[in-house]
PDB file of C-alpha atoms and ligand atoms in Angstrom:
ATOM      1  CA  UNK A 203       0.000   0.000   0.000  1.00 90.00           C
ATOM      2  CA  UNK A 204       1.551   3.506  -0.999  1.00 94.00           C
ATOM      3  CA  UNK A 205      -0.426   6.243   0.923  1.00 97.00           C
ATOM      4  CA  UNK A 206       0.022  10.271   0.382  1.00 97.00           C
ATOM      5  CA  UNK A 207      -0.612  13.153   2.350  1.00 98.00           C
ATOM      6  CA  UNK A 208      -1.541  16.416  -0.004  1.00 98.00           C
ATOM      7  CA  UNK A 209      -0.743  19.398   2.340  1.00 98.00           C
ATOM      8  CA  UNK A 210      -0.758  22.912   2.266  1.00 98.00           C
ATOM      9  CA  UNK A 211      -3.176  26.050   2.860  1.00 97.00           C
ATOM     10  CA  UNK A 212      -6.731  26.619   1.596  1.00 96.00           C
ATOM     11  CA  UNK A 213      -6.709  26.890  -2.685  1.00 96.00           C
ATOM     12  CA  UNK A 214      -3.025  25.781  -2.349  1.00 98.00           C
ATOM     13  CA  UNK A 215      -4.350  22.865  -5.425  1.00 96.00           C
ATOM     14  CA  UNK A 216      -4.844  19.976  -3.015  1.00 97.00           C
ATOM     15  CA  UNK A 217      -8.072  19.642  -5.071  1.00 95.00           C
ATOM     16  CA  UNK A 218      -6.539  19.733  -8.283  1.00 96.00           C
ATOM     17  CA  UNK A 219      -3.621  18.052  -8.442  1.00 98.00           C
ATOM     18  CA  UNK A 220      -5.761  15.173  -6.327  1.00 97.00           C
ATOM     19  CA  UNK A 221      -8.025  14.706  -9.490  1.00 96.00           C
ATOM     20  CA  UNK A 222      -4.586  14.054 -11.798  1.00 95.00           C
ATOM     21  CA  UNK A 223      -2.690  11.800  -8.980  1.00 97.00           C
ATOM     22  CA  UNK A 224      -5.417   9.383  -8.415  1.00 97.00           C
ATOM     23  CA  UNK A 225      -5.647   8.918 -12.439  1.00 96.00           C
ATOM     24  CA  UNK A 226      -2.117   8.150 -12.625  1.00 96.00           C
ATOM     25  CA  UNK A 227      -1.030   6.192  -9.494  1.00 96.00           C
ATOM     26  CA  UNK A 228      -4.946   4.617  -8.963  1.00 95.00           C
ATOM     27  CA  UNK A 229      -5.109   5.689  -5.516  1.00 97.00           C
ATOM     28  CA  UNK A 230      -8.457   6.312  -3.518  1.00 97.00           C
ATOM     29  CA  UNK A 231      -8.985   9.771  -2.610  1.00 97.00           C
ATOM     30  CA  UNK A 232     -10.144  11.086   0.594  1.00 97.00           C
ATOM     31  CA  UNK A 233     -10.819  14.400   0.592  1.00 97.00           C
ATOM     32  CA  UNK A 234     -12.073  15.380   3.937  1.00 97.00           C
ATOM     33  CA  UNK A 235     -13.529  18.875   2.625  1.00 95.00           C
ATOM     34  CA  UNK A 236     -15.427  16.947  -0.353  1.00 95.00           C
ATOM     35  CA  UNK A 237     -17.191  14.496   2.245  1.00 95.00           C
ATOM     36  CA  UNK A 238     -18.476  17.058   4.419  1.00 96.00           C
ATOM     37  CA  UNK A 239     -19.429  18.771   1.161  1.00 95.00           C
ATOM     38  CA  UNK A 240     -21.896  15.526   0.297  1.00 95.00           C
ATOM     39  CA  UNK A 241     -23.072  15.319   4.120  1.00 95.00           C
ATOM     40  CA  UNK A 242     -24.370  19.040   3.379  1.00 95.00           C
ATOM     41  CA  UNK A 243     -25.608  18.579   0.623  1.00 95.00           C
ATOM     42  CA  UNK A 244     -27.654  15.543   1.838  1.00 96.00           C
ATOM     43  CA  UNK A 245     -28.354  17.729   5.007  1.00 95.00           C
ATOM     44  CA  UNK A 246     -27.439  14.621   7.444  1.00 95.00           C
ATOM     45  CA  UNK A 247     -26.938  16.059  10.864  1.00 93.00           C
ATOM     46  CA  UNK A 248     -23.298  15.449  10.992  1.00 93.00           C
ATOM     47  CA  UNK A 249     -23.549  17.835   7.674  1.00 94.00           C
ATOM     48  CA  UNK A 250     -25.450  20.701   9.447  1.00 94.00           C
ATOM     49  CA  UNK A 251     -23.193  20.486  12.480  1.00 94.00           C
ATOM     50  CA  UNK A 252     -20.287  20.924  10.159  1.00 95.00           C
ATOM     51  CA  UNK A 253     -21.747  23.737   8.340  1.00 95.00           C
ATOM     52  CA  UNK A 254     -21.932  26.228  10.738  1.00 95.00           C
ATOM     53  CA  UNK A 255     -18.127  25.787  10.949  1.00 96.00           C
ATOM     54  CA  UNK A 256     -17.674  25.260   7.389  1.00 96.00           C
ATOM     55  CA  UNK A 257     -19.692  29.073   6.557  1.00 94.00           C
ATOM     56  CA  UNK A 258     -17.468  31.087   9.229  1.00 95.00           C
ATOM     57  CA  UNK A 259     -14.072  29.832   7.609  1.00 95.00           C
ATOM     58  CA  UNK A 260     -13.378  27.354  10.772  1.00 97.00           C
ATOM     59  CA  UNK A 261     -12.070  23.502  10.734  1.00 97.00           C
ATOM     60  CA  UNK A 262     -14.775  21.175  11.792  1.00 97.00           C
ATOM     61  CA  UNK A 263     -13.872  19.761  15.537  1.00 97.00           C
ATOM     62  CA  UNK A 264     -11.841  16.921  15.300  1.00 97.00           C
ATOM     63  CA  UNK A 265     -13.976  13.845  16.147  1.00 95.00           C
ATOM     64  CA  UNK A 266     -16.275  14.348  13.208  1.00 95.00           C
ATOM     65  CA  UNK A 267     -13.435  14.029  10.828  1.00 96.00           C
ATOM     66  CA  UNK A 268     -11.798  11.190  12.053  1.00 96.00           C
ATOM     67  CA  UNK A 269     -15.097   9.291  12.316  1.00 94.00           C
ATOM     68  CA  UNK A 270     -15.574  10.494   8.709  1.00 94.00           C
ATOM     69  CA  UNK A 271     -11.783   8.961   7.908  1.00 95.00           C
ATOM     70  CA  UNK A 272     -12.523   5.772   9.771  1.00 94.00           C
ATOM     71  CA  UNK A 273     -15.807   4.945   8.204  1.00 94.00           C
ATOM     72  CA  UNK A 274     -13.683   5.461   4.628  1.00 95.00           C
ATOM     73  CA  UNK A 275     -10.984   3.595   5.423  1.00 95.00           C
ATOM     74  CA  UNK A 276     -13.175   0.650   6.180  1.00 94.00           C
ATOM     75  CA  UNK A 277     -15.363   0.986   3.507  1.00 95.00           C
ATOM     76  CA  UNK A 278     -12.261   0.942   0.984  1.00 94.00           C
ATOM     77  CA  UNK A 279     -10.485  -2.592   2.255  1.00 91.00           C
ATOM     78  CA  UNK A 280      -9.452  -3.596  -1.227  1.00 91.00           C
ATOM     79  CA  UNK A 281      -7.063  -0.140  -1.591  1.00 94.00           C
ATOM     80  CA  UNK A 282      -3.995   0.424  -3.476  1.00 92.00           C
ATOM     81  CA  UNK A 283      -3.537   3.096  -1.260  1.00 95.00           C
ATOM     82  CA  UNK A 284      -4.960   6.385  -0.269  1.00 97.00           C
ATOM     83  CA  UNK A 285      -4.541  10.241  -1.295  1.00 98.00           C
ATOM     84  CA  UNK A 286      -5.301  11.806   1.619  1.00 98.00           C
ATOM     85  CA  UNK A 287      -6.706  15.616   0.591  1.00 98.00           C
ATOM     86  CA  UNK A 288      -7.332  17.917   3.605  1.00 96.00           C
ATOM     87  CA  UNK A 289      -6.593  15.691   5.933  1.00 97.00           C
ATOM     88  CA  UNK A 290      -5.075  15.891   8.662  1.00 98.00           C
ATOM     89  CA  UNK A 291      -5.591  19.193   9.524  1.00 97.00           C
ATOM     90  CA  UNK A 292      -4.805  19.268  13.168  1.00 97.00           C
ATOM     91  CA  UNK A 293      -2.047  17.201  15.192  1.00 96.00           C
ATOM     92  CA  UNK A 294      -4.996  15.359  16.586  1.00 97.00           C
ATOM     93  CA  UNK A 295      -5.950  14.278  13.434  1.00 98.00           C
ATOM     94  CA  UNK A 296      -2.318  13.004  12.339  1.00 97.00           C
ATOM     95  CA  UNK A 297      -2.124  10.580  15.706  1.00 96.00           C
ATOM     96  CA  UNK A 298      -5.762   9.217  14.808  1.00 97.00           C
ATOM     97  CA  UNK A 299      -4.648   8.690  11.208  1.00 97.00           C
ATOM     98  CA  UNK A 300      -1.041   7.656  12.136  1.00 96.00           C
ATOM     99  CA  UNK A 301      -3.216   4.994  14.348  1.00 96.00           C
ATOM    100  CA  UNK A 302      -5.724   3.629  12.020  1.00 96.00           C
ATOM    101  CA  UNK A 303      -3.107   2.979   9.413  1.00 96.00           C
ATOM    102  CA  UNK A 304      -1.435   1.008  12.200  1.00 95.00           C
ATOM    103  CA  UNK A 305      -4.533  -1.213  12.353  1.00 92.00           C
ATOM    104  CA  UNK A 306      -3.995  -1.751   8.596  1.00 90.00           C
ATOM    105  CA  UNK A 307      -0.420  -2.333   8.394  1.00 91.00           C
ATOM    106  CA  UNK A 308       0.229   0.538   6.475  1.00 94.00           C
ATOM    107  CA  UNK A 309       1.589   4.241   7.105  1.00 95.00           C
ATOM    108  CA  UNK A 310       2.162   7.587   5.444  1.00 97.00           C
ATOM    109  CA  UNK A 311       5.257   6.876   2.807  1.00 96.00           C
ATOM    110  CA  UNK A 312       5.039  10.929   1.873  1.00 97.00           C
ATOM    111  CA  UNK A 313       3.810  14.277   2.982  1.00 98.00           C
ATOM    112  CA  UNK A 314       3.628  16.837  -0.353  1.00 98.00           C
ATOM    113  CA  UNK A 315       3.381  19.690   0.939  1.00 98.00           C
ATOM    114  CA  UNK A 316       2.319  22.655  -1.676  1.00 98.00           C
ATOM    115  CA  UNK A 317       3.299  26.392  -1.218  1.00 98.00           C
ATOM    116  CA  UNK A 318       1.495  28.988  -2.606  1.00 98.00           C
ATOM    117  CA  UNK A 319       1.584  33.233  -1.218  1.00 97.00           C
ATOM    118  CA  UNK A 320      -1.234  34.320   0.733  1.00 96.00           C
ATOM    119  CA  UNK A 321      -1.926  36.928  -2.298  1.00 96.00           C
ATOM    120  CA  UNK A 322      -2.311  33.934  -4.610  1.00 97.00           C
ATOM    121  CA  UNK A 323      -4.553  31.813  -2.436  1.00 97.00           C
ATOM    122  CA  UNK A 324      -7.042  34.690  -1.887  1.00 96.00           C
ATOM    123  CA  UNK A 325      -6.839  35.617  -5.917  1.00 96.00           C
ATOM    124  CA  UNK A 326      -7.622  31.949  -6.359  1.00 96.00           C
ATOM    125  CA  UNK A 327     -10.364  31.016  -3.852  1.00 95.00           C
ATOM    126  CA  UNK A 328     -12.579  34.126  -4.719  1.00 95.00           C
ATOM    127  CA  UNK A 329     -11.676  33.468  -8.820  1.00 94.00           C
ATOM    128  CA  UNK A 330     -13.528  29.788  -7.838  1.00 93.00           C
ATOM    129  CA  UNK A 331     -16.309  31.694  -5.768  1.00 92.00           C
ATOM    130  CA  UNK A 332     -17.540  33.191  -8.485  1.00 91.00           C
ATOM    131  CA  UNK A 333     -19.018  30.186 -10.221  1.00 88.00           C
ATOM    132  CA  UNK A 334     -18.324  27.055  -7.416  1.00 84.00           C
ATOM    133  CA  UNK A 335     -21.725  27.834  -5.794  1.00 82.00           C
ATOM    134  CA  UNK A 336     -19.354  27.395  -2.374  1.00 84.00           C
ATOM    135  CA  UNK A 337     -20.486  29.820   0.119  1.00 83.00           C
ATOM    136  CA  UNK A 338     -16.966  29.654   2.091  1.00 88.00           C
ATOM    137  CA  UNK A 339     -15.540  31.081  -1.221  1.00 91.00           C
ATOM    138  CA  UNK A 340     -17.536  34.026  -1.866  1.00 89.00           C
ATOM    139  CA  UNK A 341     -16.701  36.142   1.130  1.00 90.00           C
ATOM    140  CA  UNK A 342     -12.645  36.952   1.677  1.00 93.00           C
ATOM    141  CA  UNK A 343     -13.265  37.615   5.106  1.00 94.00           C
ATOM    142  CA  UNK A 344     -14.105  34.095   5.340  1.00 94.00           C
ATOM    143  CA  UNK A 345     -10.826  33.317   3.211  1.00 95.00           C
ATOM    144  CA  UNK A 346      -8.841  34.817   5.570  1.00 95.00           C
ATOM    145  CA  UNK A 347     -10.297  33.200   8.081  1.00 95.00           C
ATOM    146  CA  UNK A 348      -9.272  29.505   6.583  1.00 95.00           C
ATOM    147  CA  UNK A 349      -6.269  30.994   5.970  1.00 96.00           C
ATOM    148  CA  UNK A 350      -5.311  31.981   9.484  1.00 96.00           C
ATOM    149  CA  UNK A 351      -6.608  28.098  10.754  1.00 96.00           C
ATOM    150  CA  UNK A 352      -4.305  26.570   8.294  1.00 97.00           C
ATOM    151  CA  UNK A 353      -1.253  29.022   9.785  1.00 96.00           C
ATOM    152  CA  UNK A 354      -1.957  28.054  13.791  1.00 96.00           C
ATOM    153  CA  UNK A 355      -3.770  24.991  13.921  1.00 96.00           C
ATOM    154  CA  UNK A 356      -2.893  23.290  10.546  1.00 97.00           C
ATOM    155  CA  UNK A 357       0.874  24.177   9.258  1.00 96.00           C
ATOM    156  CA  UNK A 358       2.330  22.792  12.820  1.00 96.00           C
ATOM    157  CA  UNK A 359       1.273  19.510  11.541  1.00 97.00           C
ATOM    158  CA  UNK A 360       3.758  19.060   8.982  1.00 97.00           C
ATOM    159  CA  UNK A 361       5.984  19.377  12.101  1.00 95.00           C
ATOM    160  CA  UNK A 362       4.736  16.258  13.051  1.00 94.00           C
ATOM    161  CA  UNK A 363       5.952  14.448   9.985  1.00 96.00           C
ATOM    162  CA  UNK A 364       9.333  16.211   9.725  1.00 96.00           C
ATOM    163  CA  UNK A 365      10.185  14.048  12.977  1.00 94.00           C
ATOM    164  CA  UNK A 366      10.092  11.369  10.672  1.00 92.00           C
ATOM    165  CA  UNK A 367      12.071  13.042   7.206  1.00 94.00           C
ATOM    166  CA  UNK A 368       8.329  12.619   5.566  1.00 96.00           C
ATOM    167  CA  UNK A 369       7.614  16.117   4.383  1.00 98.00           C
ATOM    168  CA  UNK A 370       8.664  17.381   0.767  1.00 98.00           C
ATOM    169  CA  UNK A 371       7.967  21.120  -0.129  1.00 98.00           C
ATOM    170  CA  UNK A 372       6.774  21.670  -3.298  1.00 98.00           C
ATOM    171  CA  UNK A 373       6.269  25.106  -5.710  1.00 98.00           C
ATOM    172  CA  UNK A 374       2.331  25.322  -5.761  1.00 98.00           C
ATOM    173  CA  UNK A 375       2.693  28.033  -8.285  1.00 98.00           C
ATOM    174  CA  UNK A 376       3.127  27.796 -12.180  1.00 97.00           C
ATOM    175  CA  UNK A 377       0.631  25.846 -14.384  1.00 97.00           C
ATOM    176  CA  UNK A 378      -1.406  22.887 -13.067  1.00 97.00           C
ATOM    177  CA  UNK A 379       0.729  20.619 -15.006  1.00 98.00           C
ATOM    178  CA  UNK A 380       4.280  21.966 -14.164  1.00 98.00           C
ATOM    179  CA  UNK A 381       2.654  21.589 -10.469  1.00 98.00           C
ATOM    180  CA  UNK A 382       1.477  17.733 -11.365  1.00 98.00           C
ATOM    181  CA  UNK A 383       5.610  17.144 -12.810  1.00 98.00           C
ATOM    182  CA  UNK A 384       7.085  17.936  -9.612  1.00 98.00           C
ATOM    183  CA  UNK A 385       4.641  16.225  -7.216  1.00 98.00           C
ATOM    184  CA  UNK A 386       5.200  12.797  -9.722  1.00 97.00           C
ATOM    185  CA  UNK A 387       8.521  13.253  -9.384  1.00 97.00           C
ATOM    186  CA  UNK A 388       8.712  13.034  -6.052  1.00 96.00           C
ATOM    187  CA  UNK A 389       6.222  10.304  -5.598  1.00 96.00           C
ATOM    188  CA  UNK A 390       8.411   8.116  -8.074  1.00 95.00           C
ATOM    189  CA  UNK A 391      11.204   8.106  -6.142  1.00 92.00           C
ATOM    190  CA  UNK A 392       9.854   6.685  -3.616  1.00 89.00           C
ATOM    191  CA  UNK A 393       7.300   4.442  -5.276  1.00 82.00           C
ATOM    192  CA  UNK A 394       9.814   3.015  -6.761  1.00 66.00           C
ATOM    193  CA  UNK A 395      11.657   2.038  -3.752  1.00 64.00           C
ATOM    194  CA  UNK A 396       8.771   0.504  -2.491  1.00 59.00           C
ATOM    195  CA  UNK A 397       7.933  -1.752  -4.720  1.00 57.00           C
TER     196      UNK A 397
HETATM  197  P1  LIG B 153     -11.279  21.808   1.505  1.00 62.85           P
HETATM  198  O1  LIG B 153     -12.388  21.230   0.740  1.00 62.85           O
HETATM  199  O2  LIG B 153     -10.155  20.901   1.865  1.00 62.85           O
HETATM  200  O3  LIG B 153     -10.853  22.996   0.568  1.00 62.85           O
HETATM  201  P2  LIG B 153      -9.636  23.950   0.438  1.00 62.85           P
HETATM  202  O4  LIG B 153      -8.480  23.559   1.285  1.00 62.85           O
HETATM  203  O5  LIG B 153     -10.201  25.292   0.644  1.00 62.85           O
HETATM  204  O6  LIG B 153      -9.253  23.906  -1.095  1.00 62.85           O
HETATM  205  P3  LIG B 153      -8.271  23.107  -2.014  1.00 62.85           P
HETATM  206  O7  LIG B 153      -6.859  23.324  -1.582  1.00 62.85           O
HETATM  207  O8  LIG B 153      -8.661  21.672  -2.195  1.00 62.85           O
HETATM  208  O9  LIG B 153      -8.635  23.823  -3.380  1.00 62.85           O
HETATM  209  P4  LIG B 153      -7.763  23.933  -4.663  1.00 62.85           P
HETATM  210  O10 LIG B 153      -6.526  24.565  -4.180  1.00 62.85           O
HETATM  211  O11 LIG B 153      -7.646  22.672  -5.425  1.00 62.85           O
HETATM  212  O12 LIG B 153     -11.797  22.463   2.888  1.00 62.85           O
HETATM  213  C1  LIG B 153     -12.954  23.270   2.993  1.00 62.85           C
HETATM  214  C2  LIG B 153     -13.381  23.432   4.450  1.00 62.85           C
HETATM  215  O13 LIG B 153     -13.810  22.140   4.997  1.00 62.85           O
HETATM  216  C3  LIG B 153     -12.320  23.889   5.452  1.00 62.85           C
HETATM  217  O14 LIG B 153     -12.189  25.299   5.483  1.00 62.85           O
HETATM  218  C4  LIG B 153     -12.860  23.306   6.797  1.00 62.85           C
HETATM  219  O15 LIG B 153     -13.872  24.131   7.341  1.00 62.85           O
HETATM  220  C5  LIG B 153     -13.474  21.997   6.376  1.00 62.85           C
HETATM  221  N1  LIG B 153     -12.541  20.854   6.530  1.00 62.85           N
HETATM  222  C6  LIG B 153     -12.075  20.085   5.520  1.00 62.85           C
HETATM  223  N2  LIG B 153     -11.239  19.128   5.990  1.00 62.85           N
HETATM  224  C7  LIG B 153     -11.167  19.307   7.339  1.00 62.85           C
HETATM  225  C8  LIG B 153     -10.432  18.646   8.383  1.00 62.85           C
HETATM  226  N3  LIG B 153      -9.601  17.623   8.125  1.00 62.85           N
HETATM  227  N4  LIG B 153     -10.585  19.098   9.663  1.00 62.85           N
HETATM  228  C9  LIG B 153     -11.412  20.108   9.934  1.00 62.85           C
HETATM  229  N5  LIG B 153     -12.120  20.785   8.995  1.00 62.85           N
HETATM  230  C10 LIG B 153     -12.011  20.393   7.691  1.00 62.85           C
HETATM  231  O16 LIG B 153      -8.487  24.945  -5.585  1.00 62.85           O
HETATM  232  C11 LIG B 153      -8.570  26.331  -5.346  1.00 62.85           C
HETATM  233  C12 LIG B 153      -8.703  27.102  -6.653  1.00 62.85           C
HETATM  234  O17 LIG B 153      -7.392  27.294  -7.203  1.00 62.85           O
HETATM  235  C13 LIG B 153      -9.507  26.391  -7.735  1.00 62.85           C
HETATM  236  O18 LIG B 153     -10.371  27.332  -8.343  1.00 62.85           O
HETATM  237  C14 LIG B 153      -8.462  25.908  -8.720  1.00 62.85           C
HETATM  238  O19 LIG B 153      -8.940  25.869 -10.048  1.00 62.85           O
HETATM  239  C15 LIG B 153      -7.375  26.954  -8.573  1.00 62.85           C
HETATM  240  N6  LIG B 153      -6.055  26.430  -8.863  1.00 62.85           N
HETATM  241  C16 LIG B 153      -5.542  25.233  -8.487  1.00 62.85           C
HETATM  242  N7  LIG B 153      -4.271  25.096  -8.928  1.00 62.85           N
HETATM  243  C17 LIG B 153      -3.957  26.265  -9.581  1.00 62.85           C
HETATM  244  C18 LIG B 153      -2.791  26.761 -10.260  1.00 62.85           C
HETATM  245  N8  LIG B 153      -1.670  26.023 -10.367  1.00 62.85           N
HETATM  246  N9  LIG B 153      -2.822  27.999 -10.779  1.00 62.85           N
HETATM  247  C19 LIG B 153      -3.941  28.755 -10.694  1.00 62.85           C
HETATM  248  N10 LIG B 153      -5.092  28.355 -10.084  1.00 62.85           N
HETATM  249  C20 LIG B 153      -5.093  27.121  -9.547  1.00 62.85           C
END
């Protein structure tokens, strides 16, 4: 089993380059945003709880999304591996992960980390607002609110895989392709090591 981590700061690409990475390398993807997206949609109660954090530019408390990660990781047994997208978020959420991929016999082999300027994230996210229909997009207060959760409560978690060399910084700006070179790259290496 090969298993990434896509890091880095609200409209950083995590979204994007997730889309071409599970084409190539035929890995599941989690994206923890995208599930509490469907739970919304579907107005479950776990998606109404989430919303009210979602709309004010806050993370959704931990629990929720490690339930959300556990359920997926069950219901995926016959995995190549996973693309983890948005998740973890918190240092909470890397020990919970870290532990449930225990219980499978697996672990993290890579940490891709993308960075992008503030400037450019907040050009990006309110581009998408325009047509994504996603209400924390619209408003840049909002933005700047992800943006300041990713700085305290989410960039100290690539801290946590640094203790263990697993934590590659990559240029999230240029084209989406010139993006999608270096990230295979990187994965390559140490795919092919692996296997
Ligand atoms: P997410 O759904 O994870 O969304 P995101 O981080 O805002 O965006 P992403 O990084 O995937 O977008 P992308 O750059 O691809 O989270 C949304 C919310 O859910 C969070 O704020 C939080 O409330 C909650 N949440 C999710 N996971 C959680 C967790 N684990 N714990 C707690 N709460 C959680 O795209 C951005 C834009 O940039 C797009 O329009 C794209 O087209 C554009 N773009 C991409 N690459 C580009 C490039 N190279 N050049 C120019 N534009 C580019």
């Amino acid at each position: 089993m090969f298993n990434i981590i896509l890091f880095g700061p609200p409209g950083s690409g995590k979204g994007t380059q997730s889309q071409n990475l599970i084409a190539k390398y035929g890995l599941k993807h989690l994206s923890t945003g995208d599930l509490l997206r469907s739970e919304i949609a579907f107005q479950t109660p776990l998606g109404i709880e989430a919303k009210n954090f979602m709309d004010k530019g806050q993370l959704v408390p931990d629990e929720v999304v490690i339930g959300m990660i556990s359920t997926a990781l069950e219901t995926n047994p016959d995995a190549q591996g996973f693309l983890f997208d948005g998740f973890p978020r918190t240092d909470a959420q890397a020990e919970a992960l870290d532990k449930l991929l225990q219980l499978k016999k697996t672990s993290i082999a890579v940490m891709l980390a993308l960075d992008v300027s503030e400037d450019e994230l907040i050009k990006r996210l309110l581009h998408r607002g325009q047509s994504s229909g996603r209400s924390d997009d619209v408003d840049e207060a909002v933005i700047r609110s992800r943006i300041h959760e990713y700085e305290n409560k989410t960039k100290p978690v690539a801290d946590y895989y640094k203790k263990f060399n697993k934590v590659v910084h990559i240029k999230g700006e240029g084209s989406v392709d010139e993006i999608f070179n270096l990230l295979c790259k990187e994965i390559d290496d140490r795919k092919n090591v692996d296997d």
